[in-house]
Amino acid sequence: MKTIYLDNNATTQVAAEVMEAMLPYFHDYYGNPSSMHSFGGQVGRRIREAHEQMAALLGASPDEIIFTSCGTESDNAAIRSALLTYPDRKHIVTSRVEHPAIRALCAHLATRGYRITEVPVDAEGRLDMEVYRRSLTSDTAIVSLMWANNETGVIFPIEKAAALAREKGILFHTDAVQAVGKVPIDLSRNSVNMLSLSGHKLHAPKGIGVLYVRRGTKFSPFMIGGHQEKGRRGGTENTPSIIGLGMAAELARQKMEDENVRVRRLRDRLENELLARVPSSRVNGDRVQRLPNTSNISFEFVEGEGILLLLDEFKICASSGSACTSGSLQPSHVLRAMGVPFTMAHGSIRFSLSIYNTDEEIDFVIEKVPPIIETLRSMSPYWKQGVGGQTCARNFPGAAEA
Ligand code: PLP
């Protein structure tokens, strides 16, 4: 049985073209890009080319691109740089639905005397722009808002939010890890100061990322060491991965427009068929302002983990929106922030597609999911009672936190 991979917001397959571009730089061209000799110099040239390829995808200049080790490092570098640049400012504005790379960092900074405002979202996962506007103060060192949400795919109005921050003289960072390569981004036309992305969400390898820093934005490095990346990120470059990410950026630039139309069509077909075939199911998140590849669907009165286990028997890979961490069956912070009813949030599944998915795969998933939900519901006392979500929520473990 072939694996059907619908978990591309978790990580993606490295593109064949990317791997091919990388391979010579493991064994044949292993020189240090900083060396004076031409053996190393040729590697340095390829790294400069990767800066150009990435800049072209983002509408940036090559010298605004800093290669890092991952999205998490880029997020940390951006926030910490702002705090060093404005040592007198002790306030950070972010949202309730950020990835842990921002959320956990902010929680950590809160224990170090920083004040954090987490702007709420509505039931569709859309940012409350009024609260956002009011949260910007003269004490705010940086705003960090994600371009697109990893769980629901909901897209925030980043250009508008960045413009508001600029009006108030506040640095603006966006975690665009899920957006780059899926939606067009043109940094020459907005006020974003810093942007994070990650290679492994973009058909490049794991362990490589980018922090974009707009020319003129003061930057205090997080990794201090050698002069690599113009002194903004010390450490001998991860040469093959940088070259691979450059190639992935090039592929995304060439293919994004056409492929996104195809991916969106596959996603919409999957979503519409499942909603039609499975009663008491719904989509979480704004269905319009959303990444073309992501669908977060709740199946009421079933456990996400149960669905994933049964999907796995058919080698279908997806993710659930509730984490079984520490034994509590808590729905994710994203679904809770949106106020998704507990019995719905608990049975949420994220399907995230890529350019490599096919119509046949989607047909197979459409065929397999409804009987899986039926089987699980046949074992659920709540489903059998047929009572409404709110009544049942009180009987579910962990319902109080929902
Ligand atoms: N930000 C978002 C929105 C993500 O989805 C992820 C990864 O899932 C990250 C940051 C972290 O990226 P990395 O795995 O490269 O550290």
Short mmCIF file of C-alpha atoms in Angstrom, two decimals, residues 34-356:
data_model
loop_
_atom_site.label_atom_id
_atom_site.label_comp_id
_atom_site.label_asym_id
_atom_site.label_seq_id
_atom_site.Cartn_x
_atom_site.Cartn_y
_atom_site.Cartn_z
CA SER A 34 34.92 31.42 3.51
CA SER A 35 38.27 30.01 2.29
CA MET A 36 40.60 32.08 0.13
CA HIS A 37 41.21 29.24 -2.32
CA SER A 38 39.03 28.76 -5.35
CA PHE A 39 37.91 25.30 -4.15
CA GLY A 40 36.08 26.98 -1.27
CA GLY A 41 35.30 30.07 -3.32
CA GLN A 42 33.11 28.14 -5.75
CA VAL A 43 30.97 27.02 -2.78
CA GLY A 44 30.77 30.63 -1.57
CA ARG A 45 29.44 31.60 -5.00
CA ARG A 46 26.67 28.97 -4.77
CA ILE A 47 25.70 30.33 -1.35
CA ARG A 48 25.44 33.82 -2.79
CA GLU A 49 23.27 32.40 -5.56
CA ALA A 50 20.99 30.82 -2.93
CA HIS A 51 20.59 34.28 -1.36
CA GLU A 52 19.53 35.57 -4.78
CA GLN A 53 17.06 32.72 -5.34
CA MET A 54 15.45 33.24 -1.95
CA ALA A 55 15.35 37.02 -2.39
CA ALA A 56 13.61 36.59 -5.76
CA LEU A 57 10.84 34.50 -4.16
CA LEU A 58 10.23 37.11 -1.46
CA GLY A 59 10.66 40.34 -3.42
CA ALA A 60 13.73 41.12 -1.30
CA SER A 61 17.41 41.89 -1.89
CA PRO A 62 19.99 39.10 -1.46
CA ASP A 63 21.69 40.97 1.40
CA GLU A 64 18.38 40.99 3.33
CA ILE A 65 18.44 37.18 3.54
CA ILE A 66 20.12 35.45 6.51
CA PHE A 67 20.30 31.65 6.48
CA THR A 68 19.61 30.11 9.90
CA SER A 69 19.10 26.57 11.20
CA CYS A 70 15.26 26.55 11.22
CA GLY A 71 12.08 28.57 11.60
CA THR A 72 12.37 28.45 15.38
CA GLU A 73 15.83 30.02 15.31
CA SER A 74 14.62 32.74 12.93
CA ASP A 75 11.68 33.56 15.22
CA ASN A 76 13.95 33.68 18.28
CA ALA A 77 16.53 35.80 16.45
CA ALA A 78 13.92 38.34 15.34
CA ILE A 79 12.33 38.87 18.75
CA ARG A 80 15.59 38.89 20.68
CA SER A 81 17.09 41.36 18.21
CA ALA A 82 14.20 43.77 18.75
CA LEU A 83 14.56 43.54 22.53
CA LEU A 84 18.28 44.28 22.28
CA THR A 85 17.66 47.13 19.84
CA TYR A 86 15.08 48.76 22.12
CA PRO A 87 16.23 47.88 25.65
CA ASP A 88 13.84 50.39 27.22
CA ARG A 89 10.76 48.87 25.63
CA LYS A 90 9.27 45.97 27.59
CA HIS A 91 6.16 45.06 25.62
CA ILE A 92 5.61 42.47 22.86
CA VAL A 93 2.43 42.12 20.80
CA THR A 94 1.58 38.75 19.32
CA SER A 95 -1.53 36.60 18.82
CA ARG A 96 -3.23 33.78 20.70
CA VAL A 97 -2.70 31.32 17.87
CA GLU A 98 1.05 31.56 17.20
CA HIS A 99 3.30 28.52 16.85
CA PRO A 100 5.21 27.51 20.03
CA ALA A 101 8.35 29.00 18.44
CA ILE A 102 6.82 32.40 19.28
CA ARG A 103 4.39 31.49 22.04
CA ALA A 104 6.82 29.61 24.25
CA LEU A 105 9.49 32.26 23.69
CA CYS A 106 7.04 34.98 24.76
CA ALA A 107 5.98 32.93 27.80
CA HIS A 108 9.67 32.66 28.69
CA LEU A 109 10.20 36.40 28.21
CA ALA A 110 7.19 37.08 30.43
CA THR A 111 9.14 35.48 33.29
CA ARG A 112 11.96 37.93 32.53
CA GLY A 113 9.87 41.04 33.03
CA TYR A 114 8.38 41.55 29.56
CA ARG A 115 4.68 42.26 29.10
CA ILE A 116 3.02 40.18 26.41
CA THR A 117 -0.25 41.03 24.65
CA GLU A 118 -1.79 38.09 22.82
CA VAL A 119 -4.36 39.53 20.40
CA PRO A 120 -7.48 37.30 20.23
CA VAL A 121 -9.05 35.77 17.14
CA ASP A 122 -12.73 35.29 16.30
CA ALA A 123 -14.58 32.00 15.76
CA GLU A 124 -13.17 31.82 12.23
CA GLY A 125 -9.60 32.32 13.43
CA ARG A 126 -9.40 35.92 12.13
CA LEU A 127 -7.32 38.45 14.03
CA ASP A 128 -9.19 41.08 16.04
CA MET A 129 -7.75 44.15 14.30
CA GLU A 130 -9.34 46.58 16.76
CA VAL A 131 -7.69 44.95 19.76
CA TYR A 132 -4.47 44.80 17.75
CA ARG A 133 -4.58 48.49 16.94
CA ARG A 134 -5.22 49.38 20.58
CA SER A 135 -2.42 47.12 21.84
CA LEU A 136 0.34 49.11 20.10
CA THR A 137 2.01 51.47 22.58
CA SER A 138 5.18 53.52 22.91
CA ASP A 139 6.51 50.70 25.12
CA THR A 140 6.07 48.04 22.38
CA ALA A 141 9.42 46.71 21.15
CA ILE A 142 8.07 44.40 18.46
CA VAL A 143 4.93 42.90 16.96
CA SER A 144 5.12 39.27 15.88
CA LEU A 145 2.13 37.88 13.96
CA MET A 146 2.07 34.74 11.85
CA TRP A 147 1.31 35.12 8.15
CA ALA A 148 -0.69 31.88 8.06
CA ASN A 149 -1.75 29.52 10.81
CA ASN A 150 -0.22 26.05 10.80
CA GLU A 151 -3.37 24.32 12.10
CA THR A 152 -6.19 26.02 10.21
CA GLY A 153 -4.32 27.73 7.36
CA VAL A 154 -6.09 31.02 8.19
CA ILE A 155 -4.19 34.00 6.75
CA PHE A 156 -3.77 37.17 8.80
CA PRO A 157 -3.86 40.64 7.12
CA ILE A 158 -0.11 41.00 7.57
CA GLU A 159 0.42 43.93 5.23
CA LYS A 160 -2.23 46.00 7.02
CA ALA A 161 -0.94 44.99 10.46
CA ALA A 162 2.66 45.84 9.46
CA ALA A 163 1.59 49.25 8.15
CA LEU A 164 -0.13 50.04 11.47
CA ALA A 165 3.03 49.07 13.39
CA ARG A 166 5.19 51.22 11.12
CA GLU A 167 2.90 54.25 11.70
CA LYS A 168 3.68 53.89 15.40
CA GLY A 169 7.42 53.31 14.88
CA ILE A 170 7.24 49.69 16.05
CA LEU A 171 9.23 46.82 14.50
CA PHE A 172 7.09 44.19 12.79
CA HIS A 173 8.04 40.53 12.48
CA THR A 174 6.02 37.80 10.77
CA ASP A 175 6.38 34.06 11.14
CA ALA A 176 5.72 33.12 7.52
CA VAL A 177 6.84 29.52 7.91
CA GLN A 178 3.52 28.18 6.59
CA ALA A 179 2.94 30.91 4.03
CA VAL A 180 6.12 30.98 1.95
CA GLY A 181 5.70 28.96 -1.24
CA LYS A 182 1.92 28.72 -0.75
CA VAL A 183 0.86 32.36 -1.14
CA PRO A 184 2.60 35.19 -3.01
CA ILE A 185 4.76 37.38 -0.79
CA ASP A 186 6.30 40.61 -2.03
CA LEU A 187 8.35 42.30 0.66
CA SER A 188 9.13 45.25 -1.63
CA ARG A 189 5.46 46.27 -1.25
CA ASN A 190 4.89 46.10 2.49
CA SER A 191 6.27 47.32 5.82
CA VAL A 192 7.42 44.00 7.29
CA ASN A 193 10.79 44.44 9.04
CA MET A 194 11.59 40.78 9.61
CA LEU A 195 10.20 37.49 8.30
CA SER A 196 10.91 33.88 9.25
CA LEU A 197 10.67 30.83 7.04
CA SER A 198 11.68 27.20 7.24
CA GLY A 199 13.13 24.94 4.54
CA HIS A 200 11.32 21.74 5.46
CA LYS A 201 7.89 23.26 4.84
CA LEU A 202 8.96 24.15 1.33
CA HIS A 203 10.38 20.87 -0.08
CA ALA A 204 13.89 21.64 1.18
CA PRO A 205 15.54 19.70 4.04
CA LYS A 206 14.95 20.00 7.77
CA GLY A 207 17.45 22.08 9.73
CA ILE A 208 17.62 25.11 7.45
CA GLY A 209 15.69 28.37 7.67
CA VAL A 210 15.81 32.02 6.75
CA LEU A 211 15.41 35.28 8.59
CA TYR A 212 14.69 38.19 6.29
CA VAL A 213 15.79 41.54 7.74
CA ARG A 214 14.76 44.64 5.82
CA ARG A 215 17.62 46.94 4.88
CA GLY A 216 17.78 49.73 7.45
CA THR A 217 16.25 47.61 10.23
CA LYS A 218 18.69 47.45 13.13
CA PHE A 219 19.68 43.87 13.83
CA SER A 220 21.46 42.44 16.88
CA PRO A 221 22.62 38.88 16.16
CA PHE A 222 21.46 35.97 18.24
CA MET A 223 24.30 33.66 17.14
CA ILE A 224 27.57 35.46 17.70
CA GLY A 225 30.70 33.99 16.16
CA GLY A 226 32.36 34.26 12.76
CA HIS A 227 31.64 36.73 10.00
CA GLN A 228 29.27 34.41 8.12
CA GLU A 229 26.04 35.90 6.76
CA LYS A 230 27.68 39.34 7.05
CA GLY A 231 28.25 38.83 10.76
CA ARG A 232 24.52 38.41 11.42
CA ARG A 233 24.62 34.65 12.02
CA GLY A 234 27.93 33.14 13.05
CA GLY A 235 28.79 29.52 12.25
CA THR A 236 30.13 27.75 9.17
CA GLU A 237 27.29 27.59 6.69
CA ASN A 238 25.16 24.45 6.23
CA THR A 239 26.22 24.54 2.61
CA PRO A 240 24.19 21.69 1.03
CA SER A 241 21.00 22.76 2.80
CA ILE A 242 21.42 26.42 1.86
CA ILE A 243 21.90 25.41 -1.77
CA GLY A 244 18.89 23.11 -1.47
CA LEU A 245 16.71 25.84 0.00
CA GLY A 246 17.79 28.19 -2.78
CA MET A 247 16.63 25.60 -5.32
CA ALA A 248 13.35 25.08 -3.41
CA ALA A 249 12.74 28.85 -3.53
CA GLU A 250 13.38 28.84 -7.27
CA LEU A 251 10.94 25.95 -7.78
CA ALA A 252 8.28 27.64 -5.64
CA ARG A 253 8.64 30.86 -7.63
CA GLN A 254 8.22 29.01 -10.93
CA LYS A 255 5.43 26.65 -9.92
CA MET A 256 3.48 28.33 -7.14
CA GLU A 257 0.79 30.00 -9.23
CA ASP A 258 -0.23 26.96 -11.29
CA GLU A 259 0.30 24.38 -8.59
CA ASN A 260 -1.71 26.28 -6.03
CA VAL A 261 -4.74 26.23 -8.29
CA ARG A 262 -4.42 22.44 -8.55
CA VAL A 263 -3.75 21.94 -4.82
CA ARG A 264 -6.69 24.17 -3.89
CA ARG A 265 -8.97 22.16 -6.17
CA LEU A 266 -7.86 18.89 -4.53
CA ARG A 267 -8.27 20.36 -1.04
CA ASP A 268 -11.74 21.75 -1.82
CA ARG A 269 -12.88 18.44 -3.29
CA LEU A 270 -11.65 16.54 -0.23
CA GLU A 271 -13.29 19.02 2.12
CA ASN A 272 -16.63 19.29 0.33
CA GLU A 273 -16.98 15.53 -0.08
CA LEU A 274 -16.18 14.82 3.56
CA LEU A 275 -18.61 17.49 4.77
CA ALA A 276 -21.30 16.05 2.52
CA ARG A 277 -20.71 12.44 3.52
CA VAL A 278 -20.10 12.78 7.26
CA PRO A 279 -22.92 14.26 9.38
CA SER A 280 -21.97 16.63 12.24
CA SER A 281 -18.72 17.70 10.63
CA ARG A 282 -17.45 21.22 10.02
CA VAL A 283 -14.45 23.18 8.81
CA ASN A 284 -12.46 25.14 11.39
CA GLY A 285 -11.26 28.53 10.19
CA ASP A 286 -12.14 31.13 7.57
CA ARG A 287 -12.65 29.22 4.34
CA VAL A 288 -11.76 32.22 2.17
CA GLN A 289 -8.70 33.82 3.77
CA ARG A 290 -6.88 30.51 3.98
CA LEU A 291 -3.87 28.65 2.59
CA PRO A 292 -4.80 26.64 -0.49
CA ASN A 293 -3.42 23.39 0.94
CA THR A 294 -4.94 23.22 4.43
CA SER A 295 -8.23 21.84 5.68
CA ASN A 296 -9.00 21.47 9.36
CA ILE A 297 -12.17 19.44 9.78
CA SER A 298 -13.95 18.52 13.01
CA PHE A 299 -15.95 15.32 13.28
CA GLU A 300 -18.16 15.66 16.33
CA PHE A 301 -18.08 13.04 19.12
CA VAL A 302 -14.97 11.21 17.99
CA GLU A 303 -11.37 11.47 19.14
CA GLY A 304 -8.82 12.84 16.71
CA GLU A 305 -6.28 10.28 17.89
CA GLY A 306 -8.71 7.45 17.10
CA ILE A 307 -9.22 8.79 13.59
CA LEU A 308 -5.46 9.09 13.03
CA LEU A 309 -4.86 5.50 14.17
CA LEU A 310 -7.47 4.13 11.79
CA LEU A 311 -6.23 6.34 8.94
CA ASP A 312 -2.77 4.99 9.59
CA GLU A 313 -3.99 1.47 8.83
CA PHE A 314 -4.57 2.72 5.28
CA LYS A 315 -1.21 4.55 5.33
CA ILE A 316 -2.97 7.91 5.26
CA CYS A 317 -0.96 10.54 7.18
CA ALA A 318 -2.70 13.56 8.74
CA SER A 319 -2.61 15.40 12.10
CA SER A 320 -5.07 15.94 14.89
CA GLY A 321 -5.94 19.21 16.59
CA SER A 322 -5.86 17.81 20.09
CA ALA A 323 -2.67 16.79 21.78
CA CYS A 324 -2.59 13.83 24.11
CA THR A 325 0.26 15.42 26.00
CA SER A 326 0.49 14.79 29.73
CA GLY A 327 -2.55 12.55 29.56
CA SER A 328 -5.00 15.43 29.11
CA LEU A 329 -7.10 15.38 25.97
CA GLN A 330 -6.87 19.14 25.57
CA PRO A 331 -7.74 20.57 22.19
CA SER A 332 -5.02 22.73 20.66
CA HIS A 333 -4.54 26.32 21.81
CA VAL A 334 -5.58 27.44 18.31
CA LEU A 335 -8.98 25.74 18.39
CA ARG A 336 -9.52 26.89 21.97
CA ALA A 337 -8.69 30.48 21.02
CA MET A 338 -11.35 30.21 18.31
CA GLY A 339 -13.87 28.91 20.83
CA VAL A 340 -14.50 25.70 18.88
CA PRO A 341 -16.93 23.65 21.04
CA PHE A 342 -15.10 20.93 22.92
CA THR A 343 -16.87 17.98 21.27
CA MET A 344 -15.87 19.42 17.89
CA ALA A 345 -12.32 20.48 18.76
CA HIS A 346 -11.61 17.07 20.18
CA GLY A 347 -12.29 15.33 16.86
CA SER A 348 -10.45 17.72 14.59
CA ILE A 349 -8.15 16.52 11.83
CA ARG A 350 -5.79 18.65 9.78
CA PHE A 351 -5.28 17.54 6.20
CA SER A 352 -2.44 19.48 4.59
CA LEU A 353 -1.68 18.82 0.93
CA SER A 354 1.31 19.43 -1.29
CA ILE A 355 2.07 19.73 -4.97
CA TYR A 356 2.77 15.98 -5.00
#
